[in-house]
Tab-separated table of C-alpha atoms and ligand atoms in Angstrom:
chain	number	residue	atom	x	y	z
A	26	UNK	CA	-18.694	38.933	69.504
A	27	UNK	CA	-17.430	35.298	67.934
A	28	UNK	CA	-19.134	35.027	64.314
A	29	UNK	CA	-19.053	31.585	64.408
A	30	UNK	CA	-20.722	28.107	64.093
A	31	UNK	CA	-20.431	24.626	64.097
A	32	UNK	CA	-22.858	22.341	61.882
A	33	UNK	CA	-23.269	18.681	60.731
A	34	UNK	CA	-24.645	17.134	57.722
A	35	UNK	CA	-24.852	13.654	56.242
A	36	UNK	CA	-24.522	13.162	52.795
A	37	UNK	CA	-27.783	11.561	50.767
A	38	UNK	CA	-27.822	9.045	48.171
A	39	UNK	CA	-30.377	9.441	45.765
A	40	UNK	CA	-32.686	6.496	44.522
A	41	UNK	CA	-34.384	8.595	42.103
A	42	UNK	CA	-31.426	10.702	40.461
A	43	UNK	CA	-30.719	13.995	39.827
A	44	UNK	CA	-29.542	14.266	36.307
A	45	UNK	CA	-30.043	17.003	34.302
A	46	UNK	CA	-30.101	20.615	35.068
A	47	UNK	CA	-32.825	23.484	33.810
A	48	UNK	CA	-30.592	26.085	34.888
A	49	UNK	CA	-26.878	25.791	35.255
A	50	UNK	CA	-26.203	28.462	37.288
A	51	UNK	CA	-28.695	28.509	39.739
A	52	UNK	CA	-28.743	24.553	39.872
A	53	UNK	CA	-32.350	24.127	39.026
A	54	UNK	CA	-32.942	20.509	38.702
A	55	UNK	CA	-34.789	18.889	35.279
A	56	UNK	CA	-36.581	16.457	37.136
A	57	UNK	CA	-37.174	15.905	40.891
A	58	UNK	CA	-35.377	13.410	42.788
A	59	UNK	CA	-35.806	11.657	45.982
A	60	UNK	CA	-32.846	10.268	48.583
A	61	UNK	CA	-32.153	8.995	51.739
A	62	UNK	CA	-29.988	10.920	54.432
A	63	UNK	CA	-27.096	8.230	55.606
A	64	UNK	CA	-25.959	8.746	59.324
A	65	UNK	CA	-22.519	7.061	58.283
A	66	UNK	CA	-21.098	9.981	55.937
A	67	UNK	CA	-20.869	13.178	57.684
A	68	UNK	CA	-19.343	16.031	56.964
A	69	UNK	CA	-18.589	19.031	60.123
A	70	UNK	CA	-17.940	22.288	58.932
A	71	UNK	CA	-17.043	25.587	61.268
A	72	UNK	CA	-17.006	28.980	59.586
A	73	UNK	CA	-16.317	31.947	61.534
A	74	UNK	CA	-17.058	35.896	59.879
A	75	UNK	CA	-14.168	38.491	60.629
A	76	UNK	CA	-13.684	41.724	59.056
A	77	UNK	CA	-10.853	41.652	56.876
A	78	UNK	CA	-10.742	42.160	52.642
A	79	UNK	CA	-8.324	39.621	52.599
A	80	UNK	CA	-9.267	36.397	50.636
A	81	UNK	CA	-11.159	33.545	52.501
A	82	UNK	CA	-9.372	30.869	54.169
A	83	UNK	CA	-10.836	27.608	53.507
A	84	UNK	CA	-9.225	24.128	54.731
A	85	UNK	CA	-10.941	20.799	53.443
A	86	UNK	CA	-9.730	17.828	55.660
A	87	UNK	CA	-6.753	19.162	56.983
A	88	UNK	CA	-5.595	21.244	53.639
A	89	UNK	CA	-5.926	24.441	52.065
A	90	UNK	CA	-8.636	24.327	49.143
A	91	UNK	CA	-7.082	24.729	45.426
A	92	UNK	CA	-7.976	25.118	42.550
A	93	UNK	CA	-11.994	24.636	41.400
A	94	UNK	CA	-13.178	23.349	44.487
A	95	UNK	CA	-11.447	26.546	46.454
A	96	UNK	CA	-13.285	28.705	43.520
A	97	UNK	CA	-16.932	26.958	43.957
A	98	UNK	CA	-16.677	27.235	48.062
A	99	UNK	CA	-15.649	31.171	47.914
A	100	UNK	CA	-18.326	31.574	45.240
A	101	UNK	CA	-21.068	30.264	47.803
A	102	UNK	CA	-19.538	32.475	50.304
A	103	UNK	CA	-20.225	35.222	47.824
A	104	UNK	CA	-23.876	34.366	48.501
A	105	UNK	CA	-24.067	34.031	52.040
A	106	UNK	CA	-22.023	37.315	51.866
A	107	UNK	CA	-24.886	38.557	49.779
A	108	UNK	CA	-27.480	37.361	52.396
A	109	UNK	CA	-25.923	38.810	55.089
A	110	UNK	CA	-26.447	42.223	53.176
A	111	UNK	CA	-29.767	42.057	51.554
A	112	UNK	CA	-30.850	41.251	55.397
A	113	UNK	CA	-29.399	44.428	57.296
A	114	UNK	CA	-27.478	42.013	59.158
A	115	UNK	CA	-25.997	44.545	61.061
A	116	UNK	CA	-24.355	41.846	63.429
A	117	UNK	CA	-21.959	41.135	60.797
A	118	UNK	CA	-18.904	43.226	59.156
A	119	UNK	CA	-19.214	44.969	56.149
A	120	UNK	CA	-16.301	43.183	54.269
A	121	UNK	CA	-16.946	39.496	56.040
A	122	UNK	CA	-13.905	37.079	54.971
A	123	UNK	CA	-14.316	33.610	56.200
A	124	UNK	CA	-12.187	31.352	57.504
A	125	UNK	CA	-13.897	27.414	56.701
A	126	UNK	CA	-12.850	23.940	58.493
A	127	UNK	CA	-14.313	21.113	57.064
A	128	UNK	CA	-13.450	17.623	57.501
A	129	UNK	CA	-15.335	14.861	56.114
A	130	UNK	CA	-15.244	11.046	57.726
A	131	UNK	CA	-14.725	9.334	54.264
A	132	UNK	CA	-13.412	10.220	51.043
A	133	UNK	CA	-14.393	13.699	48.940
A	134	UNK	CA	-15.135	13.476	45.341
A	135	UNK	CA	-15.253	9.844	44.979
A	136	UNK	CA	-19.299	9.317	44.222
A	137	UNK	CA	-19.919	9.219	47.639
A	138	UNK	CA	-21.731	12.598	47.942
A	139	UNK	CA	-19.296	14.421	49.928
A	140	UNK	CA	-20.588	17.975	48.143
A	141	UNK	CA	-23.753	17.423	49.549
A	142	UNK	CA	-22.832	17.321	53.029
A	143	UNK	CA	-20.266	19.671	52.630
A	144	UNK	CA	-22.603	22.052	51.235
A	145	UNK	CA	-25.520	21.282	53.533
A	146	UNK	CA	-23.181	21.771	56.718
A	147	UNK	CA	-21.618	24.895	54.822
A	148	UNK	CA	-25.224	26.640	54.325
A	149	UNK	CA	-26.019	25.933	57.760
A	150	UNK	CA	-22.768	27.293	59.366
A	151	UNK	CA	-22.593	30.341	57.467
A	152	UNK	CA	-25.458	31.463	57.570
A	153	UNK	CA	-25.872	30.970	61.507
A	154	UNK	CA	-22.245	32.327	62.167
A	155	UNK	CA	-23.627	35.571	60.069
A	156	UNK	CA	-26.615	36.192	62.790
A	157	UNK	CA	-28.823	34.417	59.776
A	158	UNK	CA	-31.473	32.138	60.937
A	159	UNK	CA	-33.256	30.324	57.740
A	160	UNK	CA	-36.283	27.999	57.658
A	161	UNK	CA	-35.319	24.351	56.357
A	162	UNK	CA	-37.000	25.526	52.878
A	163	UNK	CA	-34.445	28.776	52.768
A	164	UNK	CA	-31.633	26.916	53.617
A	165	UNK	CA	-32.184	24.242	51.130
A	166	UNK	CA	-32.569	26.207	47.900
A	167	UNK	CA	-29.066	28.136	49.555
A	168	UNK	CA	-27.345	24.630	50.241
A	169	UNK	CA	-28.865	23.926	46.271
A	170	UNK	CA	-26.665	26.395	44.660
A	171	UNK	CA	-23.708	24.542	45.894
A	172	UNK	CA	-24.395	21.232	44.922
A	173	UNK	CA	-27.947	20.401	44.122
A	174	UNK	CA	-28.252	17.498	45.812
A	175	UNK	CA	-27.061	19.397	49.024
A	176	UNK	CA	-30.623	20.727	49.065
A	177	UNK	CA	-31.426	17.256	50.055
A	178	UNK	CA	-29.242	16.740	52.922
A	179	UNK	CA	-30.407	19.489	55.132
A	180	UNK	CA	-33.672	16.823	55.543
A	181	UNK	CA	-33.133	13.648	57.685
A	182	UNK	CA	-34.626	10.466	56.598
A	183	UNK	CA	-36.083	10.050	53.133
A	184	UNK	CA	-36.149	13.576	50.815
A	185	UNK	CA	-37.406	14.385	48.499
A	186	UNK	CA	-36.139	17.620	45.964
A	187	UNK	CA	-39.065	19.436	44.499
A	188	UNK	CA	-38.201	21.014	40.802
A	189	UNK	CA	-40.310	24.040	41.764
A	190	UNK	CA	-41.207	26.494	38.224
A	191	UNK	CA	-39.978	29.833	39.721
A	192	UNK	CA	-37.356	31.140	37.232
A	193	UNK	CA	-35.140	32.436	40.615
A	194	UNK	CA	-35.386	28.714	41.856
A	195	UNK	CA	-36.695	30.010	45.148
A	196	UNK	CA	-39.607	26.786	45.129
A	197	UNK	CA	-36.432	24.346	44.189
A	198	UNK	CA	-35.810	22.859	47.590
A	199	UNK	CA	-36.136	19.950	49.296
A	200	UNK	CA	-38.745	18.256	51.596
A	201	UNK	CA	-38.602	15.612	54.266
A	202	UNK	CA	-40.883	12.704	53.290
A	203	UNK	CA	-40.602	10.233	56.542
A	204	UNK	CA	-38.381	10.916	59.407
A	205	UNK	CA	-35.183	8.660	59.910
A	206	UNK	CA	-36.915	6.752	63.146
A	207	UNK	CA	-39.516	6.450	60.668
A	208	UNK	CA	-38.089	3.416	58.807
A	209	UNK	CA	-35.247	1.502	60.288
A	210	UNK	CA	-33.480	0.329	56.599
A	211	UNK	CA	-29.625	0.051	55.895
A	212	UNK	CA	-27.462	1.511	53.269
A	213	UNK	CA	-24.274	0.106	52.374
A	214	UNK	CA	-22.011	1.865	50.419
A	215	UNK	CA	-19.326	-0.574	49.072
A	216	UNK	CA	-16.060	1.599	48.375
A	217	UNK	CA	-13.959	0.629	45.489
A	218	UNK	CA	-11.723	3.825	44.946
A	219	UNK	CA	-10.795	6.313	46.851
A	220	UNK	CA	-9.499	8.450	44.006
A	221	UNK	CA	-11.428	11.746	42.776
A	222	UNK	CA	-13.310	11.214	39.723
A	223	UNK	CA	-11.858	11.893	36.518
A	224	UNK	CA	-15.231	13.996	35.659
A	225	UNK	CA	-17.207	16.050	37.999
A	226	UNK	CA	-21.668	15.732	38.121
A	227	UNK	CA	-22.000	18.621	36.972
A	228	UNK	CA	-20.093	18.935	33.667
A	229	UNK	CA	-21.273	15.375	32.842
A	230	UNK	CA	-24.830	16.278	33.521
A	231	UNK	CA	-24.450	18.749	31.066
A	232	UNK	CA	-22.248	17.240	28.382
A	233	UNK	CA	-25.426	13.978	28.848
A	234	UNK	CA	-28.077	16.661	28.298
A	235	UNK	CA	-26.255	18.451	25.408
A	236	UNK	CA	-25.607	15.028	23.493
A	237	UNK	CA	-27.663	11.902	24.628
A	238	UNK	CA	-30.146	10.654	22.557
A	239	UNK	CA	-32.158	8.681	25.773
A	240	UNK	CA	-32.148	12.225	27.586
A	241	UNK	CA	-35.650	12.858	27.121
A	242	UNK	CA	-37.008	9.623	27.406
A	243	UNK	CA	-35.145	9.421	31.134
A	244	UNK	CA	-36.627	12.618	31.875
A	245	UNK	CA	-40.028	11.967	30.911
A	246	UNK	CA	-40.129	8.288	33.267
A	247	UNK	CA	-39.326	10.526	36.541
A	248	UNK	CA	-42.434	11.763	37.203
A	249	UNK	CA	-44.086	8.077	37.270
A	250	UNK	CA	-40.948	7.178	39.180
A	251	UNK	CA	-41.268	9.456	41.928
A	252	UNK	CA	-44.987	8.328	42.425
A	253	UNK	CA	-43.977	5.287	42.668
A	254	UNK	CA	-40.944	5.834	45.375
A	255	UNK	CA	-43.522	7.920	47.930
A	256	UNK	CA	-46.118	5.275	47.653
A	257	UNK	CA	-43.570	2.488	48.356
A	258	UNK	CA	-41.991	4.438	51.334
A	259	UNK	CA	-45.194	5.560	52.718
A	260	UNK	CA	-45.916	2.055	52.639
A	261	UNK	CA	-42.698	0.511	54.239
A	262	UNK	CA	-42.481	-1.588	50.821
A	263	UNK	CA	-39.070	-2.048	50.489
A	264	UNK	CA	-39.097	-4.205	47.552
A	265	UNK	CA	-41.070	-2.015	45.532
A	266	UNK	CA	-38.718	0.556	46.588
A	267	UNK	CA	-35.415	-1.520	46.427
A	268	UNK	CA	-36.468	-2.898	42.195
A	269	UNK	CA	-37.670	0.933	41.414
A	270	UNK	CA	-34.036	2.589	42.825
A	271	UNK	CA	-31.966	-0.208	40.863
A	272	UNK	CA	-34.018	0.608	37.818
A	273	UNK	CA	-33.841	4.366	37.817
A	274	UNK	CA	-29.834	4.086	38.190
A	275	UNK	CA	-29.407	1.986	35.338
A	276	UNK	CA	-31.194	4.138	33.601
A	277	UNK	CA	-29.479	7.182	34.512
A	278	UNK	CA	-26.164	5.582	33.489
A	279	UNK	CA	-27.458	4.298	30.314
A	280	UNK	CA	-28.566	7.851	29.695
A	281	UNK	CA	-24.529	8.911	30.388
A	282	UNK	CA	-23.524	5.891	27.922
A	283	UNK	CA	-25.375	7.236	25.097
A	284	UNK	CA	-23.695	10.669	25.619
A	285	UNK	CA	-21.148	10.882	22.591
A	286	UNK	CA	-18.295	10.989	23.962
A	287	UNK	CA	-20.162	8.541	26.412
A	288	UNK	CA	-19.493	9.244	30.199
A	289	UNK	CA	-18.455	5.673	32.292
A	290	UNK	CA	-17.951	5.824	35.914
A	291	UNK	CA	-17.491	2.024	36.224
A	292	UNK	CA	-14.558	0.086	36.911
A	293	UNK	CA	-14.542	-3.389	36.422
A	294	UNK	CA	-15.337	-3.994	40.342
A	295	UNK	CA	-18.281	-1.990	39.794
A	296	UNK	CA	-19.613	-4.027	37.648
A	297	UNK	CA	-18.181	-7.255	40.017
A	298	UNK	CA	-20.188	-5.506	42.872
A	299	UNK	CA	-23.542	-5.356	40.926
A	300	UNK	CA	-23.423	-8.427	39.681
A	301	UNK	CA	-23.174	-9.643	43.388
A	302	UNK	CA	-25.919	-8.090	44.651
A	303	UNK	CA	-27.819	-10.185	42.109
A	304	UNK	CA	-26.543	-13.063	43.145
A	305	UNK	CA	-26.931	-12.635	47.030
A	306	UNK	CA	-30.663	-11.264	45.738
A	307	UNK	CA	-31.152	-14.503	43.829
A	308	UNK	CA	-30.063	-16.283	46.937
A	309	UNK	CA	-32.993	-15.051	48.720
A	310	UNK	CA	-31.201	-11.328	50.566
A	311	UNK	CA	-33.421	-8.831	51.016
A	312	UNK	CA	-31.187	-6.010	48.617
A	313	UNK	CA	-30.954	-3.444	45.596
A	314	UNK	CA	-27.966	-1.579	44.482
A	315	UNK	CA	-27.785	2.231	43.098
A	316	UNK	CA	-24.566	4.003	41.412
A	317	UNK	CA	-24.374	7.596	41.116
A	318	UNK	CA	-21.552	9.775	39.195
A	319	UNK	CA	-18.286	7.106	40.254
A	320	UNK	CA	-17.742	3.922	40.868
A	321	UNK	CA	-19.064	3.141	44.513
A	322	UNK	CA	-21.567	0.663	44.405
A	323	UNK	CA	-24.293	1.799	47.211
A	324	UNK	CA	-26.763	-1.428	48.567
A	325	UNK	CA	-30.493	-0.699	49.641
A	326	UNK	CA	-31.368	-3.689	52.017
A	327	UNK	CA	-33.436	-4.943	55.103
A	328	UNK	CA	-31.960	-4.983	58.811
A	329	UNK	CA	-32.072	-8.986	58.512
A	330	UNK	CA	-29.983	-9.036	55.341
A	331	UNK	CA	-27.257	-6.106	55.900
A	332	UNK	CA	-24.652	-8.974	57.940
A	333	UNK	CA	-24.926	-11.432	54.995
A	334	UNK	CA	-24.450	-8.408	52.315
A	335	UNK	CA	-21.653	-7.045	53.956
A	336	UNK	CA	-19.644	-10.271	53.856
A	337	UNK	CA	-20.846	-10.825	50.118
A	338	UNK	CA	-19.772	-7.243	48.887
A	339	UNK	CA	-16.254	-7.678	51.127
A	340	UNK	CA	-14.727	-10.682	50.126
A	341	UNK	CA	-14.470	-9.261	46.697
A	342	UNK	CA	-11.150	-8.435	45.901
A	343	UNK	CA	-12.207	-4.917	44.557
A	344	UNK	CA	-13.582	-3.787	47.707
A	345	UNK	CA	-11.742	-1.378	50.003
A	346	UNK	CA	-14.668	-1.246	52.161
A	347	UNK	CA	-18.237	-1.349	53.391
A	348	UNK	CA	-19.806	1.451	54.981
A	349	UNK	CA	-23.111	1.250	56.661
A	350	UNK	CA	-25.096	3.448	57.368
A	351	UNK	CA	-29.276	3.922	59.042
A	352	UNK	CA	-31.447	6.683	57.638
A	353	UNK	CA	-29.511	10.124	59.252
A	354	UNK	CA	-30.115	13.137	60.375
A	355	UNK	CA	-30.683	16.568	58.454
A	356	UNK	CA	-28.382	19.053	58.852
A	357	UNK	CA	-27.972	20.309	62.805
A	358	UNK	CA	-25.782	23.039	64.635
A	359	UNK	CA	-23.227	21.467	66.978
A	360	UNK	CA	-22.972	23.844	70.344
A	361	UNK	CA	-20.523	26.364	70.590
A	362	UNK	CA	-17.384	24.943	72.407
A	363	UNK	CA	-17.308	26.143	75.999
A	364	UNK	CA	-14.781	29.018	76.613
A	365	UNK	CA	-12.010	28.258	79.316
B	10	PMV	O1	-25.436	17.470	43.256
B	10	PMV	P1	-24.438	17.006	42.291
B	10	PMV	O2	-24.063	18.043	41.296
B	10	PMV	O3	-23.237	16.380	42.977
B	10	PMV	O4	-25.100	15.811	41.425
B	10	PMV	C1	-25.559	14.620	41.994
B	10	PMV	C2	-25.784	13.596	40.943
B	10	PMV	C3	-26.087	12.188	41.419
B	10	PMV	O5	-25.443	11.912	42.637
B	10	PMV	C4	-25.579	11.190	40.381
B	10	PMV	C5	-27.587	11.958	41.560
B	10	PMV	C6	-28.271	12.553	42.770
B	10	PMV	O6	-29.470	12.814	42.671
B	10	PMV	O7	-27.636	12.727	43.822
């Protein structure tokens, strides 16, 4: 029997942000938050079971895993592993070591969301190659505990990440708020470094709720600012949307300036890139930018405008490139290669 499986996830980009955790081991948000799923940034990750008590074997883009990111991807094994036990999953073997492929089409840890496709195609392989088959709500507050904003990505199209109050986190998950076909927007993602960043989400989130000042106050406008975001997407009101995202991220970074020692993720092009948007805005395009934990600058706009944003956001000398992307897909199994 082959213990194996293919899946696909895109990564989301949030326009209400995540930032700020209840619970730092089981990744239980302070807030809720609310993305959108971008087709262009996928990640495709095969995991197959064997029995062996040998270590797992985990290759990211072509290389063996070190270090932290090796540690945090055999720790989320540990709870698939767990999973596969509390179920009787007989169809598995009783010391399961697995051997991960994942390869991402653009660049890991550089604020582009890479863990949360990675972990959203990761929940979904593992637990199919283990026999496991979990509802969208299962395999989101599983995907959560890698990355929380994984729990995002297993929805296509807009998502949003309820809080939930359970103290296991088992109502923390996401929800699909309008399907991709639903709304036919663009999302650029203007890439200015391909570098990791010097400091991960998660201990910034952490070092920003420990020490910021402006904590509180962000947390306590995300309740009117998720109102706010469903009514404008239920309403195809993009604008509402577009001035809403590019407030919330501002505010989340102000938040991360106020931390002492403050956390920056802008480079100077970042702030070049932002400061274009405006102007193409003020010019009369139909766009909004957001900025989560590096420098990428990411561009809400309309289908008429994404041509004339592009070339804005490219001729700038800071910009590597533009990615675009449409709303995407949730997570989805790839089939099973054919045997010869
Ligand atoms: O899920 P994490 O730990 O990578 O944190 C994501 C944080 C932001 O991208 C800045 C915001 C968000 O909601 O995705």
């Amino acid at each position: 029997m082959i213990l194996q499986a293919t899946a696909e996830a895109c990564a989301n980009i949030a326009l209400i942000k995540y930032w700020g955790k209840r619970d730092a081991v089981l990744n239980l948000p302070a807030t809720g938050s609310l993305s959108l799923t971008l087709s262009g940034l996928v990640t495709r990750t095969t995991v197959t079971w064997a029995e062996d008590p040998g270590a797992d074997a985990i290759v990211l883009d072509g290389k063996p895993a070190e270090g932290a990111e090796r540690e945090r991807i055999a720790t989320f094994l540990d709870l698939v592993r767990a999973l596969m036990h509390a179920n009787g999953s007989r169809r598995g073997p009783d010391s399961p070591r697995a051997t991960v492929e994942s390869s991402n089409g653009f660049p890991r840890a550089a604020g582009l969301a890479s863990s949360a496709s990675g972990f959203a195609a990761l929940a979904l392989a593992a637990t199919r190659a283990a026999g496991l088959e979990l509802a969208d709500e299962q395999l989101s507050v599983l995907a959560r505990r890698g990355s929380g904003s994984a729990c995002r990505s297993i929805f296509g199209g807009f998502a949003e990440w309820l809080p939930g109050n359970a103290a296991d986190g088992q109502d923390s998950h996401g929800v699909r708020l309008l399907a991709p076909e639903a709304w036919d927007v663009r999302m650029l993602v203007a890439v200015l470094a391909e570098r990791p960043k010097p400091k991960g989400s998660r201990d910034a989130m952490n070092h920003t709720v420990a020490t910021s000042p402006y904590f509180d106050a962000w947390r306590a406008a995300i309740p009117g600012d998720l109102d706010v975001a469903r009514q404008a997407i239920s309403a195809r009101d993009l604008r509402r949307l577009g001035e809403l995202a590019e407030s919330n991220a501002l505010r989340m970074h102000a938040t991360m300036l106020a931390a002492r020692p403050p956390v920056l993720y802008w480079l100077p092009e970042t702030v070049a890139a932002m400061r274009r948007v405006w102007e193409v805005r003020d010019a009369g395009l139909t766009c909004w930018f957001t900025i989560d934990a590096g420098p990428n600058v990411k561009v809400l706009c309309d289908v008429a405008s994404e041509a004339a944003v592009v070339a804005g956001l490219s001729e700038l000398p800071g910009v590597l490139r533009v990615i675009s992307s449409r709303p995407g897909p949730g997570a989805r199994l790839l089939p099973a290669p054919v045997a010869s």
